[in-house]
Amino acid sequence: MKATANFRRFLILASSLASLLLISLLFLGVENVFAEPEKEVAYRAFPWIGSRVAIWIVAQLHLYFAAFVLAVPIFALIIEFIGYKTGEKKYDKLAYDFTKLLSVSFSLTATFGAILTFMLIILYPKFTDYFVSVFQPTFFIYVALFFFEAFFLYSYYYGWGKFHPLLHLGLGLGLNVVGTIIMFIANGWVTFMTSPAGLDEQGAVVSVWKAVSNYTWMPINVHRIIANVAFGGSIAAAYGAFKFLGAKTDEERAHYDWMGYIGNFIAICAFLPLPFAGYWLGKEIYAYSQNLGMTLMGGAFSWLFIIQAVLIGNLFLAANFYLWLGMGRIPGAERFRWVIKYILIVIMVCFAVWATPISIGAISSPDEQRQMGGAAHPILRFLGVMSAKNTAVNLLILSTYLSFLLYRRGNKIPTVSWAKTGNALQFGIFVVAVAIVMFIGIYGYFVPTALRIKMSVPQVITVLVTMVAVTIIDVFMFRGAKITSGIQWGKMPKIAQYALFFTAITFTWLMGLMGYVRSGLRQHYHVYGVMQDTSPDAFTPTLGFAAGVVSVTVLLFFLLVAFVFWLASLTSKKDYGEPAGSNTLSERYH
Amino acid sequence: MKNALIIFLFTSVVTLFYYYVGQMVPQNKVYPPEVVDVTGSLSIEQMVEAGQKIVTGKCMSCHGIQPRFPALQGVGGIAGTRKEGTTDVEYLAESLYDPDAFIVPTFAKGMTAATKPPLSLNDREILTVIAYLQSLGGTPSVSMDTKLKYQGASGSASASAPAAGKADEKKEPLSGEALVTNFGCAACHSMTTADRLVGPSLYDVGKKLSKAAIYEAIMDPDATIAEGFFPGMMGPTLLGAGFYEKVSSGELKVMVDYLFSLKGGA
């Protein structure tokens, strides 16, 4: 017994000493990292996780919140405007509910932006110095605009109901304009690192404007606006789902069900054209440098796009699943239920095609390769090329659009005399579109690569024209339609709310992954072809490692989002000490 | 509160699922191209060897197995016949310095000149590349003294120190032994005998560890600890000495190669 007690004491002492030693070493490490003021160094190491991972996490968190802060005012303004034009208060309330999420998110965006800046200065001093030499004038504009952004954002939020509606809408417009310009400037910095321009042979800046408006600048601008709206919509929908699950009354449930629906609607509407913006970006990357394009699609990152396919396939599934569940709250929509299984089949097949790799040499055994007769499967390899994948994604988009269309007409019966013709016309357009998309997809196998790549354009145009044409017919056909029943907002199963969370998490993870490839594409360059990364982190990590960092970042983001949601929900809580039944602070002021 | 916990759990599960998907695809690290020393006079064998390293590190993503640009197999044998009126050396030089001058049928324009970023090869490096390409199905005939009409022209890396020069002044590369000495590794590790100092002897480390393991031992010393030694020593020492800030990826590779070459005097 005594021996055991002594051993225990020894263990405690030893572990205490070890802890003390460890803490001392850690402090020593940190101190040494940050204590070299007199020497010019290119890099400093961030303790424990390394500089690259530290910058990666902070930059991604900054981007998540920045995307949200830029996206929410876009649709809040539109919804507020609809409320103003229709006079329906529910739109105004919805827009305000979205805006409530903004102020804390804005603070977090600025906080992470500041941390990112300091970390760049400390950890990558040589790169930062070079970057400042190129973009110096833009920093002043950026900071000035940031002040205006804060002015517009806080006056838009705190001025809700305090000004004339048009003035308030003007503040919202100002917020959007300034926010977009800020993003465009930051995009100039980021895209310069991938496709630098405006430099002389020595790497010194010749034209700041050319440096900003480089090859990939405008595609990224467009891609980010659309993606931000999709991402922001999904997070706002998740807020609706969060509030729905905690709702105490049918009225609250109805409101937050509607909020979730609108958020998801915004997310999916923005999501549908996103692949096209992605094509454009990819095309510009190839146009700038074939080497970069090859690295992106056929080199180190080719398998990343299989992960992307899983994410996007899941997004399509979740979006459709939510819509199909939503049809349950529309009496009359049952008549379309039979179509759902066919849409599901199309989605699953397209999903599988999109996630098929062309070569499985890296994940198959020598015996499997012998049986296949090579590194690629004898049949499935034909599904792993762009012709098949482009076809799959276009059909996915059309299928999801069809789900929307059915949802939209769930409780409506057209009364126009040409309804049958209109339906037949819409059906015909769909059939022709599918035929064109499939034909181009198959034809692509028989033409040279350069032509095959160009053929994705008519595929995209076909789908876009189809969606626009069918929507126009639908709008006119259902004008003055007979409404068979009202939508029973709030009568949604809980699982539908989890579909919204799933969508938000998947969007966030996807954004992290694509952020990684956009940045990682430069490989061992800070500025592609201009400034090499000579740090020990210059290698490109494995996709598994990247997936780990993205996952950690996503979890951190959602922990912070939970904080934002909690703060936003405080405004609907009764004041401390107030008896039940009294107005909340927000009710008193609005 | 219950809802919040369930949502948190749900978020974690979905995130972990995507993490799992990320582990299911092939896991490859991609290192920067090797720094190839082409200084001094090189024999034809040394030129071919140097050229091969450059081509492997910088060219194969586009000229590889499923090439966007022409495959390089056998190019040395056909280079002299591809374009009428040009020798193999002239053709290969033109395809490197001015790739759009002649496009192999069925392929498209798009290759960046080898002197421009991201390849940024200098005239000497290009000569070694030509030697290597000639060796693929042919016989190398260039030397480091071969004069090409493009040499020294504007845009040639050696003449103008390419755009990369602003940020990355090139310096004479050090040998692995010199780097190990400069970074003071011998203060804790014996390089010449099997004696144990503060850390294990590296006298025969090339026999015991793979290159990857040596790399890991430097970058993440506590990942695997040699028997009889303690964790938490080498990492903070290197961190404190600023090793990770000073060493470049190229130098790291040279050091690893050198350490791997230590086989105990055998």
Short mmCIF file of C-alpha atoms in Angstrom, two decimals, chain A residues 62-360:
data_model
loop_
_atom_site.label_atom_id
_atom_site.label_comp_id
_atom_site.label_asym_id
_atom_site.label_seq_id
_atom_site.Cartn_x
_atom_site.Cartn_y
_atom_site.Cartn_z
CA HIS A 62 -12.57 36.04 -42.01
CA LEU A 63 -13.90 35.02 -45.41
CA TYR A 64 -16.86 33.13 -43.95
CA PHE A 65 -18.05 36.11 -41.97
CA ALA A 66 -17.20 38.58 -44.73
CA ALA A 67 -19.24 36.53 -47.21
CA PHE A 68 -22.17 36.47 -44.82
CA VAL A 69 -21.95 40.19 -44.09
CA LEU A 70 -21.87 40.97 -47.81
CA ALA A 71 -24.64 38.56 -48.75
CA VAL A 72 -27.30 39.31 -46.16
CA PRO A 73 -27.75 43.00 -47.11
CA ILE A 74 -28.33 41.96 -50.73
CA PHE A 75 -31.37 39.86 -50.00
CA ALA A 76 -32.47 41.86 -46.95
CA LEU A 77 -32.72 44.91 -49.19
CA ILE A 78 -34.67 43.04 -51.86
CA ILE A 79 -37.09 41.61 -49.29
CA GLU A 80 -37.50 45.00 -47.65
CA PHE A 81 -38.21 46.52 -51.05
CA ILE A 82 -40.86 43.86 -51.74
CA GLY A 83 -42.41 44.74 -48.36
CA TYR A 84 -42.36 48.41 -49.25
CA LYS A 85 -44.00 47.85 -52.64
CA THR A 86 -46.63 45.34 -51.46
CA GLY A 87 -47.21 46.97 -48.09
CA GLU A 88 -47.05 43.58 -46.40
CA LYS A 89 -45.44 43.91 -42.98
CA LYS A 90 -44.26 40.29 -42.92
CA TYR A 91 -41.60 41.05 -45.54
CA ASP A 92 -40.33 43.97 -43.51
CA LYS A 93 -40.13 41.77 -40.42
CA LEU A 94 -38.33 39.07 -42.35
CA ALA A 95 -35.79 41.54 -43.73
CA TYR A 96 -35.25 42.84 -40.20
CA ASP A 97 -34.81 39.30 -38.86
CA PHE A 98 -32.06 38.73 -41.44
CA THR A 99 -30.43 42.07 -40.64
CA LYS A 100 -30.34 41.25 -36.93
CA LEU A 101 -27.62 38.75 -37.72
CA LEU A 102 -25.44 41.41 -39.31
CA SER A 103 -23.97 43.60 -36.61
CA VAL A 104 -22.20 40.89 -34.60
CA SER A 105 -21.08 39.21 -37.82
CA PHE A 106 -19.64 42.51 -39.01
CA SER A 107 -17.64 42.85 -35.79
CA LEU A 108 -16.35 39.31 -36.14
CA THR A 109 -15.40 39.97 -39.79
CA ALA A 110 -13.40 43.03 -38.76
CA THR A 111 -11.81 41.16 -35.85
CA PHE A 112 -10.63 38.30 -38.01
CA GLY A 113 -9.51 40.76 -40.68
CA ALA A 114 -7.35 42.55 -38.13
CA ILE A 115 -5.93 39.28 -36.81
CA LEU A 116 -5.17 38.20 -40.38
CA THR A 117 -3.37 41.45 -41.12
CA PHE A 118 -1.24 41.24 -37.98
CA MET A 119 -0.43 37.61 -38.63
CA LEU A 120 0.67 38.36 -42.19
CA ILE A 121 2.93 41.15 -40.97
CA ILE A 122 4.44 38.98 -38.25
CA LEU A 123 4.63 35.58 -39.97
CA TYR A 124 5.24 36.57 -43.61
CA PRO A 125 7.08 39.91 -43.38
CA LYS A 126 8.89 39.69 -46.71
CA PHE A 127 5.76 38.77 -48.61
CA THR A 128 3.74 41.44 -46.83
CA ASP A 129 6.39 44.01 -47.63
CA TYR A 130 6.23 43.11 -51.31
CA PHE A 131 2.45 43.10 -51.26
CA VAL A 132 2.34 46.56 -49.72
CA SER A 133 4.75 47.81 -52.38
CA VAL A 134 2.30 46.68 -55.07
CA PHE A 135 -1.06 47.58 -53.53
CA GLN A 136 -0.26 50.49 -51.26
CA PRO A 137 -2.79 52.94 -52.77
CA THR A 138 -5.64 50.47 -52.55
CA PHE A 139 -5.18 50.03 -48.81
CA PHE A 140 -6.15 53.65 -48.16
CA ILE A 141 -9.28 53.34 -50.27
CA TYR A 142 -10.12 50.06 -48.56
CA VAL A 143 -9.86 51.51 -45.07
CA ALA A 144 -11.93 54.58 -46.03
CA LEU A 145 -14.62 52.38 -47.53
CA PHE A 146 -14.62 50.20 -44.47
CA PHE A 147 -15.58 53.23 -42.43
CA PHE A 148 -18.48 53.90 -44.81
CA GLU A 149 -19.46 50.24 -44.63
CA ALA A 150 -19.72 50.53 -40.84
CA PHE A 151 -21.73 53.75 -41.18
CA PHE A 152 -24.22 52.26 -43.61
CA LEU A 153 -24.50 48.94 -41.81
CA TYR A 154 -25.19 50.32 -38.36
CA SER A 155 -27.50 53.07 -39.59
CA TYR A 156 -29.36 50.48 -41.69
CA TYR A 157 -29.76 48.16 -38.70
CA TYR A 158 -30.41 50.68 -35.93
CA GLY A 159 -32.43 52.93 -38.22
CA TRP A 160 -35.01 50.25 -38.96
CA GLY A 161 -38.41 51.90 -38.76
CA LYS A 162 -36.89 55.24 -37.79
CA PHE A 163 -36.61 56.81 -41.23
CA HIS A 164 -38.77 57.22 -44.29
CA PRO A 165 -38.79 53.80 -46.02
CA LEU A 166 -37.11 55.18 -49.12
CA LEU A 167 -34.31 56.71 -47.07
CA HIS A 168 -33.87 53.42 -45.25
CA LEU A 169 -33.79 51.56 -48.55
CA GLY A 170 -31.16 54.07 -49.69
CA LEU A 171 -29.03 53.19 -46.66
CA GLY A 172 -29.36 49.54 -47.58
CA LEU A 173 -28.36 50.30 -51.14
CA GLY A 174 -25.34 52.25 -49.90
CA LEU A 175 -24.39 49.32 -47.70
CA ASN A 176 -24.53 46.98 -50.67
CA VAL A 177 -22.60 49.25 -53.01
CA VAL A 178 -19.81 49.96 -50.52
CA GLY A 179 -19.63 46.31 -49.45
CA THR A 180 -19.32 45.18 -53.05
CA ILE A 181 -16.53 47.65 -53.80
CA ILE A 182 -14.67 46.53 -50.68
CA MET A 183 -14.95 42.94 -51.83
CA PHE A 184 -13.76 43.85 -55.32
CA ILE A 185 -10.65 45.52 -53.90
CA ALA A 186 -9.85 42.54 -51.68
CA ASN A 187 -10.47 40.23 -54.64
CA GLY A 188 -7.89 42.23 -56.57
CA TRP A 189 -5.28 41.36 -53.94
CA VAL A 190 -6.23 37.72 -53.78
CA THR A 191 -6.45 37.14 -57.52
CA PHE A 192 -3.19 38.97 -58.11
CA MET A 193 -1.49 36.20 -56.16
CA THR A 194 -2.81 33.65 -58.65
CA SER A 195 -2.61 35.59 -61.91
CA PRO A 196 -0.34 38.56 -61.34
CA ALA A 197 -0.36 41.45 -63.82
CA GLY A 198 0.82 45.03 -64.00
CA LEU A 199 4.43 44.15 -63.16
CA ASP A 200 7.74 44.65 -64.92
CA GLU A 201 10.29 41.88 -65.47
CA GLN A 202 11.71 42.50 -62.02
CA GLY A 203 8.37 42.06 -60.30
CA ALA A 204 7.98 45.75 -59.48
CA VAL A 205 4.57 47.28 -59.99
CA VAL A 206 3.99 49.24 -63.18
CA SER A 207 0.23 49.67 -62.97
CA VAL A 208 -1.77 49.18 -59.79
CA TRP A 209 -4.99 49.08 -61.80
CA LYS A 210 -3.64 46.29 -63.99
CA ALA A 211 -2.49 44.45 -60.88
CA VAL A 212 -6.02 44.68 -59.46
CA SER A 213 -7.88 43.95 -62.69
CA ASN A 214 -5.87 40.85 -63.49
CA TYR A 215 -7.09 37.80 -65.43
CA THR A 216 -9.07 36.13 -62.67
CA TRP A 217 -10.35 39.26 -60.94
CA MET A 218 -13.74 39.64 -62.63
CA PRO A 219 -14.55 35.91 -62.66
CA ILE A 220 -13.81 35.78 -58.93
CA ASN A 221 -15.88 38.93 -58.35
CA VAL A 222 -18.89 37.38 -60.05
CA HIS A 223 -18.32 33.97 -58.53
CA ARG A 224 -18.02 35.40 -55.04
CA ILE A 225 -21.12 37.58 -55.28
CA ILE A 226 -23.20 34.59 -56.32
CA ALA A 227 -21.53 32.21 -53.88
CA ASN A 228 -21.87 34.70 -51.03
CA VAL A 229 -25.60 34.96 -51.64
CA ALA A 230 -25.90 31.17 -51.73
CA PHE A 231 -23.85 30.83 -48.55
CA GLY A 232 -25.58 33.73 -46.77
CA GLY A 233 -28.99 32.37 -47.71
CA SER A 234 -28.11 28.97 -46.31
CA ILE A 235 -26.88 30.42 -43.00
CA ALA A 236 -29.96 32.61 -42.72
CA ALA A 237 -32.10 29.53 -43.43
CA ALA A 238 -30.23 27.71 -40.68
CA TYR A 239 -31.13 30.57 -38.34
CA GLY A 240 -34.77 30.11 -39.35
CA ALA A 241 -34.43 26.38 -38.63
CA PHE A 242 -32.79 27.09 -35.28
CA LYS A 243 -35.61 29.42 -34.29
CA PHE A 244 -38.24 27.02 -35.66
CA LEU A 245 -36.98 24.20 -33.46
CA GLY A 246 -37.15 26.43 -30.39
CA ALA A 247 -40.49 28.08 -31.29
CA LYS A 248 -43.19 28.03 -28.62
CA THR A 249 -46.21 29.09 -30.64
CA ASP A 250 -47.70 28.19 -34.03
CA GLU A 251 -47.26 31.81 -35.08
CA GLU A 252 -43.53 31.67 -34.37
CA ARG A 253 -43.22 28.32 -36.10
CA ALA A 254 -45.02 29.68 -39.16
CA HIS A 255 -42.77 32.74 -39.31
CA TYR A 256 -39.53 30.83 -38.93
CA ASP A 257 -40.65 28.10 -41.29
CA TRP A 258 -41.22 30.83 -43.85
CA MET A 259 -37.85 32.38 -43.02
CA GLY A 260 -36.11 29.04 -43.48
CA TYR A 261 -37.91 28.54 -46.77
CA ILE A 262 -36.95 32.00 -48.08
CA GLY A 263 -33.33 31.57 -46.95
CA ASN A 264 -33.12 28.20 -48.67
CA PHE A 265 -34.86 29.57 -51.76
CA ILE A 266 -32.27 32.36 -51.98
CA ALA A 267 -29.44 29.87 -51.43
CA ILE A 268 -30.60 27.50 -54.15
CA CYS A 269 -31.46 30.26 -56.64
CA ALA A 270 -27.91 31.56 -56.28
CA PHE A 271 -26.49 28.07 -56.26
CA LEU A 272 -27.93 27.09 -59.65
CA PRO A 273 -25.85 29.53 -61.75
CA LEU A 274 -22.75 29.05 -59.57
CA PRO A 275 -21.24 26.22 -61.65
CA PHE A 276 -21.38 28.49 -64.70
CA ALA A 277 -19.42 31.19 -62.87
CA GLY A 278 -17.02 28.43 -61.88
CA TYR A 279 -16.55 27.44 -65.53
CA TRP A 280 -15.73 31.02 -66.39
CA LEU A 281 -13.16 31.19 -63.61
CA GLY A 282 -11.62 27.91 -64.74
CA LYS A 283 -11.50 29.13 -68.34
CA GLU A 284 -9.71 32.32 -67.30
CA ILE A 285 -7.22 30.33 -65.24
CA TYR A 286 -6.41 28.24 -68.32
CA ALA A 287 -6.23 31.39 -70.43
CA TYR A 288 -3.76 32.93 -68.00
CA SER A 289 -1.57 29.86 -67.68
CA GLN A 290 -1.98 26.37 -69.05
CA ASN A 291 0.29 25.19 -66.25
CA LEU A 292 -2.08 26.54 -63.64
CA GLY A 293 -5.06 25.05 -65.43
CA MET A 294 -3.39 21.66 -65.59
CA THR A 295 -2.46 21.81 -61.92
CA LEU A 296 -6.05 22.66 -61.11
CA MET A 297 -7.87 20.04 -63.13
CA GLY A 298 -5.37 17.37 -64.01
CA GLY A 299 -2.59 17.67 -61.47
CA ALA A 300 -2.29 17.91 -57.74
CA PHE A 301 -5.88 18.98 -57.23
CA SER A 302 -7.76 16.67 -59.61
CA TRP A 303 -9.05 14.49 -56.76
CA LEU A 304 -10.25 17.55 -54.91
CA PHE A 305 -12.97 17.83 -57.51
CA ILE A 306 -14.26 14.39 -56.58
CA ILE A 307 -14.72 15.68 -53.01
CA GLN A 308 -16.38 18.75 -54.49
CA ALA A 309 -18.73 16.51 -56.47
CA VAL A 310 -19.78 14.74 -53.26
CA LEU A 311 -20.48 18.09 -51.60
CA ILE A 312 -22.42 19.54 -54.51
CA GLY A 313 -24.31 16.31 -55.08
CA ASN A 314 -25.36 16.43 -51.42
CA LEU A 315 -26.43 20.04 -51.81
CA PHE A 316 -28.67 19.15 -54.71
CA LEU A 317 -30.11 16.22 -52.78
CA ALA A 318 -30.74 18.31 -49.66
CA ALA A 319 -32.27 21.17 -51.65
CA ASN A 320 -34.67 18.86 -53.42
CA PHE A 321 -35.44 16.91 -50.27
CA TYR A 322 -36.41 20.13 -48.48
CA LEU A 323 -38.66 21.15 -51.36
CA TRP A 324 -40.33 17.77 -51.47
CA LEU A 325 -40.96 17.90 -47.71
CA GLY A 326 -42.24 21.45 -48.19
CA MET A 327 -44.83 20.21 -50.65
CA GLY A 328 -46.36 18.43 -47.65
CA ARG A 329 -47.49 21.76 -46.24
CA ILE A 330 -49.31 22.62 -49.48
CA PRO A 331 -52.65 20.84 -49.81
CA GLY A 332 -53.02 19.99 -53.48
CA ALA A 333 -49.35 19.36 -54.11
CA GLU A 334 -49.86 15.61 -53.62
CA ARG A 335 -50.75 15.35 -57.29
CA PHE A 336 -47.08 15.90 -58.15
CA ARG A 337 -45.74 13.34 -55.70
CA TRP A 338 -45.35 10.68 -58.38
CA VAL A 339 -42.82 12.82 -60.23
CA ILE A 340 -40.50 13.00 -57.20
CA LYS A 341 -39.18 9.46 -57.52
CA TYR A 342 -38.13 10.09 -61.12
CA ILE A 343 -36.39 13.33 -60.18
CA LEU A 344 -34.64 11.44 -57.38
CA ILE A 345 -33.42 8.80 -59.82
CA VAL A 346 -32.05 11.45 -62.19
CA ILE A 347 -30.32 13.24 -59.30
CA MET A 348 -28.74 10.04 -57.98
CA VAL A 349 -27.50 8.98 -61.42
CA CYS A 350 -26.08 12.44 -62.16
CA PHE A 351 -24.52 12.57 -58.69
CA ALA A 352 -22.80 9.24 -59.33
CA VAL A 353 -21.54 10.36 -62.73
CA TRP A 354 -20.17 13.59 -61.34
CA ALA A 355 -18.32 11.78 -58.58
CA THR A 356 -16.71 9.26 -60.96
CA PRO A 357 -12.94 9.70 -61.31
CA ILE A 358 -11.39 9.11 -64.72
CA SER A 359 -8.47 7.12 -63.35
CA ILE A 360 -8.51 5.03 -60.22
#
